[in-house]
């Protein structure tokens, strides 16, 4: 059995990655402290509870399973929280990743796939954000992810820890079989909040800002289906297994949709009205984040197949109606 250590395997993206890894013949070992993840989401391999900053526990898990590679998803990821409490982000994300990388090197596990973000680019309006763009994060979350990217490059130079870095745009949707899905507490992401509003779990969806310089005045984002996203991770793992050079890839489709386009499509897919309230801008939001998305397709052979708005909303809606986790 080929073991892959999946940090954050109990979270939204990590749990989908575990399913994709198992389908590709690997055994995912979930390492998660359950601070934001769910034990119920660990369905495709063993679970080891632990914190990234707990080096002794990491050493124990590396020794027990001898993974051939790490997929590193575990992180705090709320922009607003990162601005109010940056120390939490530098400790959990950066110090935690340092501890993980040191443990991986000590164990001789020298391939790592890292979950980074378009938030490392910052607010570069009207620019197609490809992997060569300079990174100017405007919040502590993005800064923490950029710091980890830097650390990975240093660790490759010094210790031969090879890496594939994926910079995600807006991840959406759920496993079409609804075995795993998106479940954050509190929820801050657009599509699950729209679905909550549709079925009365909240009064309305507040649109954060209608005066942006976009065709309909609302922010534009590039949405990518979580299953397409994790497929790219398996390709990234294969890339490293095949001895290719460390590389950065954006994961987005290259097409942007406004908040209003997403609410309209949600109404169409669910055949239900979306109660909407117009509110002020949310601090820290960029006007437009759209991926320059050709590299992953050209070099990794990535073929997104589910990343249309109706498919993402439909899969999220199915999960919303049938799935939930208990701690
Ligand atoms: N939005 C609303 N109302 C809500 C929630 C969101 O109008 O109740 C809008 C936001 O203003 C934004 C869009 O919907 O324009 C998407 O918002 P999300 O919170 O779903 O996602 P973000 O665009 O904020 O997040 C993305 C990535 C993060 C990254 C961040 C950087 O998912 O990883 O961009 O800004 F950190």
CSV table of C-alpha atoms and ligand atoms in Angstrom, one decimal:
chain,number,residue,atom,x,y,z
A,1,UNK,CA,0.0,0.0,0.0
A,2,UNK,CA,1.3,3.4,-0.9
A,3,UNK,CA,0.6,5.8,1.9
A,4,UNK,CA,0.1,9.5,1.4
A,5,UNK,CA,0.0,11.8,4.5
A,6,UNK,CA,-2.9,14.2,4.1
A,7,UNK,CA,-2.9,17.0,6.6
A,8,UNK,CA,-6.3,18.5,6.9
A,9,UNK,CA,-7.9,15.4,5.5
A,10,UNK,CA,-11.0,15.9,7.7
A,11,UNK,CA,-11.7,19.3,6.1
A,12,UNK,CA,-13.6,20.3,2.9
A,13,UNK,CA,-10.9,20.0,0.3
A,14,UNK,CA,-8.8,17.4,2.2
A,15,UNK,CA,-11.6,15.0,2.5
A,16,UNK,CA,-12.3,15.2,-1.2
A,17,UNK,CA,-8.6,14.7,-1.9
A,18,UNK,CA,-8.7,11.5,0.3
A,19,UNK,CA,-11.5,10.1,-1.9
A,20,UNK,CA,-9.5,10.9,-5.1
A,21,UNK,CA,-6.3,9.4,-3.7
A,22,UNK,CA,-8.2,6.2,-2.7
A,23,UNK,CA,-9.7,6.0,-6.1
A,24,UNK,CA,-6.2,6.3,-7.7
A,25,UNK,CA,-5.0,3.4,-5.6
A,26,UNK,CA,-3.2,5.2,-2.7
A,27,UNK,CA,-4.0,5.0,1.0
A,28,UNK,CA,-4.6,8.5,2.4
A,29,UNK,CA,-3.6,8.9,6.1
A,30,UNK,CA,-5.5,11.8,7.5
A,31,UNK,CA,-3.6,14.0,10.0
A,32,UNK,CA,-6.0,16.6,11.5
A,33,UNK,CA,-6.5,18.4,14.8
A,34,UNK,CA,-10.3,18.6,14.2
A,35,UNK,CA,-10.2,22.4,15.0
A,36,UNK,CA,-12.2,23.0,11.8
A,37,UNK,CA,-12.5,19.5,10.3
A,38,UNK,CA,-14.9,16.6,11.0
A,39,UNK,CA,-14.0,13.1,12.0
A,40,UNK,CA,-17.1,12.0,10.1
A,41,UNK,CA,-15.4,13.2,6.9
A,42,UNK,CA,-12.6,10.7,7.2
A,43,UNK,CA,-13.9,7.8,5.1
A,44,UNK,CA,-11.2,6.7,2.8
A,45,UNK,CA,-8.2,5.7,5.1
A,46,UNK,CA,-6.9,5.8,8.6
A,47,UNK,CA,-7.3,8.8,10.9
A,48,UNK,CA,-4.6,10.2,13.1
A,49,UNK,CA,-5.5,13.1,15.3
A,50,UNK,CA,-2.8,15.6,15.9
A,51,UNK,CA,-1.6,19.2,15.5
A,52,UNK,CA,0.9,20.4,13.0
A,53,UNK,CA,2.9,22.1,15.7
A,54,UNK,CA,3.2,18.8,17.6
A,55,UNK,CA,6.5,17.5,16.2
A,56,UNK,CA,6.7,14.4,18.4
A,57,UNK,CA,3.2,13.3,17.2
A,58,UNK,CA,4.2,14.0,13.5
A,59,UNK,CA,7.4,11.9,13.9
A,60,UNK,CA,5.3,9.1,15.3
A,61,UNK,CA,2.9,9.2,12.4
A,62,UNK,CA,5.6,9.4,9.8
A,63,UNK,CA,7.3,6.4,11.5
A,64,UNK,CA,4.1,4.3,11.7
A,65,UNK,CA,3.0,4.8,8.0
A,66,UNK,CA,6.2,5.7,6.1
A,67,UNK,CA,4.3,7.8,3.6
A,68,UNK,CA,5.9,8.4,0.2
A,69,UNK,CA,4.5,12.0,0.0
A,70,UNK,CA,2.6,14.6,1.9
A,71,UNK,CA,-0.5,16.5,0.7
A,72,UNK,CA,-0.6,19.6,3.0
A,73,UNK,CA,-4.1,21.1,3.3
A,74,UNK,CA,-4.3,21.8,7.1
A,75,UNK,CA,-4.6,25.6,7.6
A,76,UNK,CA,-6.8,28.3,9.0
A,77,UNK,CA,-8.3,30.1,6.0
A,78,UNK,CA,-10.6,32.9,7.0
A,79,UNK,CA,-9.4,36.3,5.7
A,80,UNK,CA,-11.3,38.4,8.3
A,81,UNK,CA,-10.1,36.3,11.2
A,82,UNK,CA,-6.5,36.5,9.9
A,83,UNK,CA,-6.7,40.3,10.1
A,84,UNK,CA,-8.1,40.3,13.6
A,85,UNK,CA,-5.7,37.7,14.9
A,86,UNK,CA,-2.6,37.4,12.7
A,87,UNK,CA,-0.6,35.6,15.3
A,88,UNK,CA,-3.0,32.7,15.1
A,89,UNK,CA,-2.3,32.5,11.3
A,90,UNK,CA,1.5,32.8,11.6
A,91,UNK,CA,1.5,30.2,14.4
A,92,UNK,CA,-0.9,27.7,13.0
A,93,UNK,CA,-0.1,28.0,9.3
A,94,UNK,CA,3.5,29.1,9.1
A,95,UNK,CA,5.0,27.5,12.3
A,96,UNK,CA,2.8,24.4,11.8
A,97,UNK,CA,4.1,24.0,8.2
A,98,UNK,CA,7.7,24.5,9.4
A,99,UNK,CA,7.2,21.7,11.9
A,100,UNK,CA,5.6,19.5,9.2
A,101,UNK,CA,8.4,20.1,6.7
A,102,UNK,CA,11.1,19.4,9.3
A,103,UNK,CA,9.3,16.1,10.2
A,104,UNK,CA,9.0,15.2,6.6
A,105,UNK,CA,12.7,15.8,5.9
A,106,UNK,CA,13.7,13.9,9.0
A,107,UNK,CA,11.6,11.0,7.9
A,108,UNK,CA,13.1,11.1,4.3
A,109,UNK,CA,9.6,11.9,2.8
A,110,UNK,CA,10.7,14.4,0.2
A,111,UNK,CA,7.7,15.0,-2.0
A,112,UNK,CA,5.1,17.6,-0.9
A,113,UNK,CA,1.9,18.9,-2.6
A,114,UNK,CA,0.9,22.2,-1.0
A,115,UNK,CA,-2.5,24.0,-0.9
A,116,UNK,CA,-1.9,27.7,-1.5
A,117,UNK,CA,-4.2,30.4,-2.6
A,118,UNK,CA,-4.9,33.2,-5.1
A,119,UNK,CA,-5.0,35.4,-1.9
A,120,UNK,CA,-1.1,35.4,-2.3
A,121,UNK,CA,-1.6,37.7,-5.4
A,122,UNK,CA,-3.5,40.4,-3.5
A,123,UNK,CA,-5.6,43.0,-5.2
A,124,UNK,CA,-4.3,43.3,-8.8
A,125,UNK,CA,-7.5,44.5,-10.5
A,126,UNK,CA,-7.9,43.9,-14.2
A,127,UNK,CA,-4.8,41.7,-14.4
A,128,UNK,CA,-5.0,38.0,-15.5
A,129,UNK,CA,-3.4,36.4,-12.6
A,130,UNK,CA,-1.0,33.7,-13.9
A,131,UNK,CA,1.7,32.0,-12.0
A,132,UNK,CA,4.4,34.5,-13.0
A,133,UNK,CA,2.5,37.5,-11.3
A,134,UNK,CA,4.2,39.1,-8.4
A,135,UNK,CA,2.6,38.2,-5.0
A,136,UNK,CA,1.4,41.1,-2.9
A,137,UNK,CA,-1.0,39.6,-0.3
A,138,UNK,CA,-3.3,42.1,1.4
A,139,UNK,CA,-4.2,40.0,4.4
A,140,UNK,CA,-2.5,37.8,7.0
A,141,UNK,CA,-4.0,34.6,5.5
A,142,UNK,CA,-2.4,35.3,2.1
A,143,UNK,CA,0.8,36.4,3.7
A,144,UNK,CA,1.0,33.2,5.7
A,145,UNK,CA,0.5,31.1,2.6
A,146,UNK,CA,3.2,33.1,0.7
A,147,UNK,CA,5.6,32.6,3.6
A,148,UNK,CA,5.1,28.8,3.4
A,149,UNK,CA,5.7,28.9,-0.4
A,150,UNK,CA,9.0,30.7,0.4
A,151,UNK,CA,9.9,28.1,3.0
A,152,UNK,CA,9.3,25.3,0.6
A,153,UNK,CA,11.8,26.8,-1.9
A,154,UNK,CA,14.4,27.1,0.9
A,155,UNK,CA,13.8,23.5,2.0
A,156,UNK,CA,14.2,22.2,-1.5
A,157,UNK,CA,17.5,24.0,-1.8
A,158,UNK,CA,18.8,22.8,1.5
A,159,UNK,CA,17.2,19.3,2.0
A,160,UNK,CA,15.8,18.3,-1.4
A,161,UNK,CA,12.1,18.6,-0.3
A,162,UNK,CA,10.4,18.8,-3.7
A,163,UNK,CA,7.1,20.4,-4.1
A,164,UNK,CA,4.1,21.2,-6.2
A,165,UNK,CA,2.3,24.4,-5.1
A,166,UNK,CA,-1.4,24.9,-6.1
A,167,UNK,CA,-2.8,28.3,-5.9
A,168,UNK,CA,-6.6,27.9,-5.6
A,169,UNK,CA,-9.2,30.3,-6.8
A,170,UNK,CA,-12.8,29.9,-5.4
A,171,UNK,CA,-13.4,26.3,-4.6
A,172,UNK,CA,-17.0,25.2,-4.8
A,173,UNK,CA,-19.3,22.1,-5.2
A,174,UNK,CA,-19.2,18.8,-3.5
A,175,UNK,CA,-18.6,15.1,-4.1
A,176,UNK,CA,-21.4,14.1,-6.6
A,177,UNK,CA,-22.1,11.0,-4.5
A,178,UNK,CA,-22.4,13.3,-1.4
A,179,UNK,CA,-20.1,11.2,0.7
A,180,UNK,CA,-18.2,14.3,1.6
A,181,UNK,CA,-19.0,18.0,1.1
A,182,UNK,CA,-18.5,21.5,2.4
A,183,UNK,CA,-19.4,22.1,6.0
A,184,UNK,CA,-17.8,25.1,7.8
A,185,UNK,CA,-18.9,26.5,11.1
A,186,UNK,CA,-19.3,29.4,10.8
A,187,UNK,CA,-20.0,29.3,7.0
A,188,UNK,CA,-18.5,32.3,5.1
A,189,UNK,CA,-18.5,31.1,1.5
A,190,UNK,CA,-20.9,32.3,-1.1
A,191,UNK,CA,-22.6,29.2,-2.5
A,192,UNK,CA,-23.3,27.4,0.8
A,193,UNK,CA,-24.7,30.7,2.2
A,194,UNK,CA,-27.0,31.1,-0.8
A,195,UNK,CA,-28.2,27.5,-0.3
A,196,UNK,CA,-28.9,28.2,3.4
A,197,UNK,CA,-30.9,31.3,2.3
A,198,UNK,CA,-32.8,29.3,-0.3
A,199,UNK,CA,-34.0,26.7,2.2
A,200,UNK,CA,-34.7,29.1,5.1
A,201,UNK,CA,-31.6,28.3,7.3
A,202,UNK,CA,-30.8,32.0,7.1
A,203,UNK,CA,-33.1,34.9,6.3
A,204,UNK,CA,-31.3,36.1,3.2
A,205,UNK,CA,-28.0,36.3,1.4
A,206,UNK,CA,-26.3,39.6,1.9
A,207,UNK,CA,-24.5,40.8,-1.3
A,208,UNK,CA,-21.3,42.4,-0.1
A,209,UNK,CA,-21.1,45.5,-2.3
A,210,UNK,CA,-23.0,46.4,-5.5
A,211,UNK,CA,-20.8,49.4,-6.5
A,212,UNK,CA,-17.7,47.6,-7.8
A,213,UNK,CA,-16.3,48.4,-11.2
A,214,UNK,CA,-17.8,45.3,-12.8
A,215,UNK,CA,-20.6,44.9,-15.3
A,216,UNK,CA,-23.3,44.4,-12.6
A,217,UNK,CA,-21.5,46.1,-9.7
A,218,UNK,CA,-20.8,42.9,-7.7
A,219,UNK,CA,-17.4,41.1,-7.2
A,220,UNK,CA,-16.2,38.6,-9.8
A,221,UNK,CA,-14.6,35.3,-8.9
A,222,UNK,CA,-13.3,32.2,-10.7
A,223,UNK,CA,-15.0,29.1,-9.3
A,224,UNK,CA,-13.5,25.7,-9.6
A,225,UNK,CA,-15.2,22.4,-8.6
A,226,UNK,CA,-13.6,20.7,-5.6
A,227,UNK,CA,-13.5,17.4,-7.5
A,228,UNK,CA,-11.6,18.9,-10.4
A,229,UNK,CA,-9.3,20.6,-7.9
A,230,UNK,CA,-8.4,17.4,-6.1
A,231,UNK,CA,-7.9,15.6,-9.4
A,232,UNK,CA,-5.1,18.2,-10.1
A,233,UNK,CA,-3.5,17.2,-6.8
A,234,UNK,CA,-3.3,13.5,-7.8
A,235,UNK,CA,-1.7,14.7,-11.1
A,236,UNK,CA,0.7,16.9,-9.0
A,237,UNK,CA,1.6,13.9,-6.9
A,238,UNK,CA,2.3,11.9,-10.1
A,239,UNK,CA,4.4,14.8,-11.4
A,240,UNK,CA,6.7,14.5,-8.4
A,241,UNK,CA,6.7,10.7,-8.5
A,242,UNK,CA,7.9,11.0,-12.1
A,243,UNK,CA,10.9,13.1,-10.9
A,244,UNK,CA,9.8,16.4,-12.5
A,245,UNK,CA,10.9,19.8,-11.1
A,246,UNK,CA,9.1,21.6,-8.4
A,247,UNK,CA,6.4,23.8,-9.9
A,248,UNK,CA,3.6,26.2,-9.1
A,249,UNK,CA,0.2,25.9,-10.7
A,250,UNK,CA,-3.0,28.0,-10.5
A,251,UNK,CA,-6.2,26.1,-10.2
A,252,UNK,CA,-9.1,28.1,-11.7
A,253,UNK,CA,-11.0,28.0,-15.0
A,254,UNK,CA,-10.0,31.4,-16.3
A,255,UNK,CA,-13.7,32.5,-16.4
A,256,UNK,CA,-15.1,34.9,-13.8
A,257,UNK,CA,-18.7,35.1,-12.5
A,258,UNK,CA,-20.2,37.9,-10.5
A,259,UNK,CA,-22.0,37.4,-7.2
A,260,UNK,CA,-25.3,38.2,-9.0
A,261,UNK,CA,-24.6,35.6,-11.7
A,262,UNK,CA,-24.0,33.0,-9.0
A,263,UNK,CA,-27.3,33.9,-7.2
A,264,UNK,CA,-29.2,33.8,-10.5
A,265,UNK,CA,-27.8,30.4,-11.4
A,266,UNK,CA,-28.5,29.1,-7.9
A,267,UNK,CA,-32.2,30.1,-8.3
A,268,UNK,CA,-32.3,28.4,-11.7
A,269,UNK,CA,-30.6,25.2,-10.6
A,270,UNK,CA,-32.7,24.7,-7.4
A,271,UNK,CA,-35.8,26.2,-8.9
A,272,UNK,CA,-36.2,28.3,-5.8
A,273,UNK,CA,-36.0,32.0,-5.1
A,274,UNK,CA,-32.9,33.4,-3.4
A,275,UNK,CA,-33.8,36.0,-0.7
A,276,UNK,CA,-31.3,38.8,-1.2
A,277,UNK,CA,-30.3,41.9,0.8
A,278,UNK,CA,-27.8,44.4,-0.6
A,279,UNK,CA,-25.1,45.3,1.9
A,280,UNK,CA,-21.9,47.3,2.0
A,281,UNK,CA,-18.6,46.0,0.8
A,282,UNK,CA,-16.8,43.4,2.9
A,283,UNK,CA,-13.3,44.7,4.0
A,284,UNK,CA,-10.5,42.8,2.3
A,285,UNK,CA,-12.5,41.8,-0.8
A,286,UNK,CA,-10.8,42.2,-4.2
A,287,UNK,CA,-13.0,43.4,-7.1
A,288,UNK,CA,-12.0,40.6,-9.5
A,289,UNK,CA,-10.0,37.4,-9.1
A,290,UNK,CA,-9.7,35.4,-12.2
A,291,UNK,CA,-7.1,32.8,-12.9
A,292,UNK,CA,-4.6,32.6,-15.7
A,293,UNK,CA,-5.3,28.9,-16.0
A,294,UNK,CA,-3.4,27.5,-18.9
A,295,UNK,CA,-0.3,26.0,-17.1
A,296,UNK,CA,-2.1,23.2,-15.2
A,297,UNK,CA,-3.9,22.2,-18.4
A,298,UNK,CA,-0.8,22.3,-20.6
A,299,UNK,CA,1.8,20.8,-18.3
A,300,UNK,CA,-0.1,18.6,-15.9
A,301,UNK,CA,-2.7,17.5,-18.4
A,302,UNK,CA,-5.4,18.7,-16.0
A,303,UNK,CA,-8.9,18.5,-17.5
A,304,UNK,CA,-11.6,20.1,-15.4
A,305,UNK,CA,-14.9,18.4,-16.1
A,306,UNK,CA,-17.3,19.6,-13.5
A,307,UNK,CA,-16.4,23.3,-13.1
A,308,UNK,CA,-19.5,24.9,-14.6
A,309,UNK,CA,-21.7,27.0,-12.3
A,310,UNK,CA,-24.8,24.7,-12.7
A,311,UNK,CA,-22.7,21.6,-12.0
A,312,UNK,CA,-21.0,23.1,-8.9
A,313,UNK,CA,-24.3,24.5,-7.5
A,314,UNK,CA,-26.2,21.3,-8.3
A,315,UNK,CA,-23.6,19.1,-6.5
A,316,UNK,CA,-23.5,21.6,-3.6
A,317,UNK,CA,-27.3,21.5,-3.4
A,318,UNK,CA,-27.4,17.7,-3.3
A,319,UNK,CA,-24.8,17.7,-0.5
A,320,UNK,CA,-26.7,20.5,1.3
A,321,UNK,CA,-29.9,18.4,1.3
A,322,UNK,CA,-28.5,15.0,2.2
A,323,UNK,CA,-25.2,15.4,4.0
A,324,UNK,CA,-24.0,16.6,7.3
A,325,UNK,CA,-21.3,15.8,9.8
A,326,UNK,CA,-21.4,15.3,13.6
A,327,UNK,CA,-18.3,16.1,15.5
B,1,LIG,N1,-20.1,37.2,-0.8
B,1,LIG,C1,-21.3,37.9,-0.6
B,1,LIG,N2,-22.0,37.6,0.5
B,1,LIG,C2,-21.7,36.6,1.4
B,1,LIG,C3,-20.5,35.9,1.2
B,1,LIG,C4,-19.7,36.2,0.0
B,1,LIG,O1,-21.6,38.8,-1.4
B,1,LIG,O2,-22.4,36.4,2.3
B,1,LIG,C5,-19.3,37.5,-2.0
B,1,LIG,C6,-17.9,38.0,-1.6
B,1,LIG,O3,-17.9,39.4,-1.4
B,1,LIG,C7,-17.0,37.6,-2.8
B,1,LIG,C8,-17.7,36.3,-3.3
B,1,LIG,O4,-19.0,36.3,-2.7
B,1,LIG,O5,-17.1,38.6,-3.8
B,1,LIG,C9,-17.1,35.1,-2.9
B,1,LIG,O6,-16.8,35.1,-1.5
B,1,LIG,P1,-16.3,33.9,-0.7
B,1,LIG,O7,-16.3,34.3,0.8
B,1,LIG,O8,-17.1,32.6,-1.0
B,1,LIG,O9,-14.8,33.6,-1.2
B,1,LIG,P2,-13.6,34.7,-1.3
B,1,LIG,O10,-13.6,35.2,-2.7
B,1,LIG,O11,-13.6,35.7,-0.2
B,1,LIG,O12,-12.4,33.7,-1.0
B,1,LIG,C10,-11.4,33.5,-2.0
B,1,LIG,C11,-10.7,32.2,-1.6
B,1,LIG,C12,-9.9,32.4,-0.4
B,1,LIG,C13,-9.0,33.6,-0.5
B,1,LIG,C14,-9.8,34.8,-0.8
B,1,LIG,C15,-9.0,36.0,-1.0
B,1,LIG,O13,-11.7,31.2,-1.3
B,1,LIG,O14,-9.1,31.3,-0.2
B,1,LIG,O15,-10.6,34.6,-2.0
B,1,LIG,O16,-9.7,37.2,-1.1
B,1,LIG,F1,-8.4,33.8,0.6
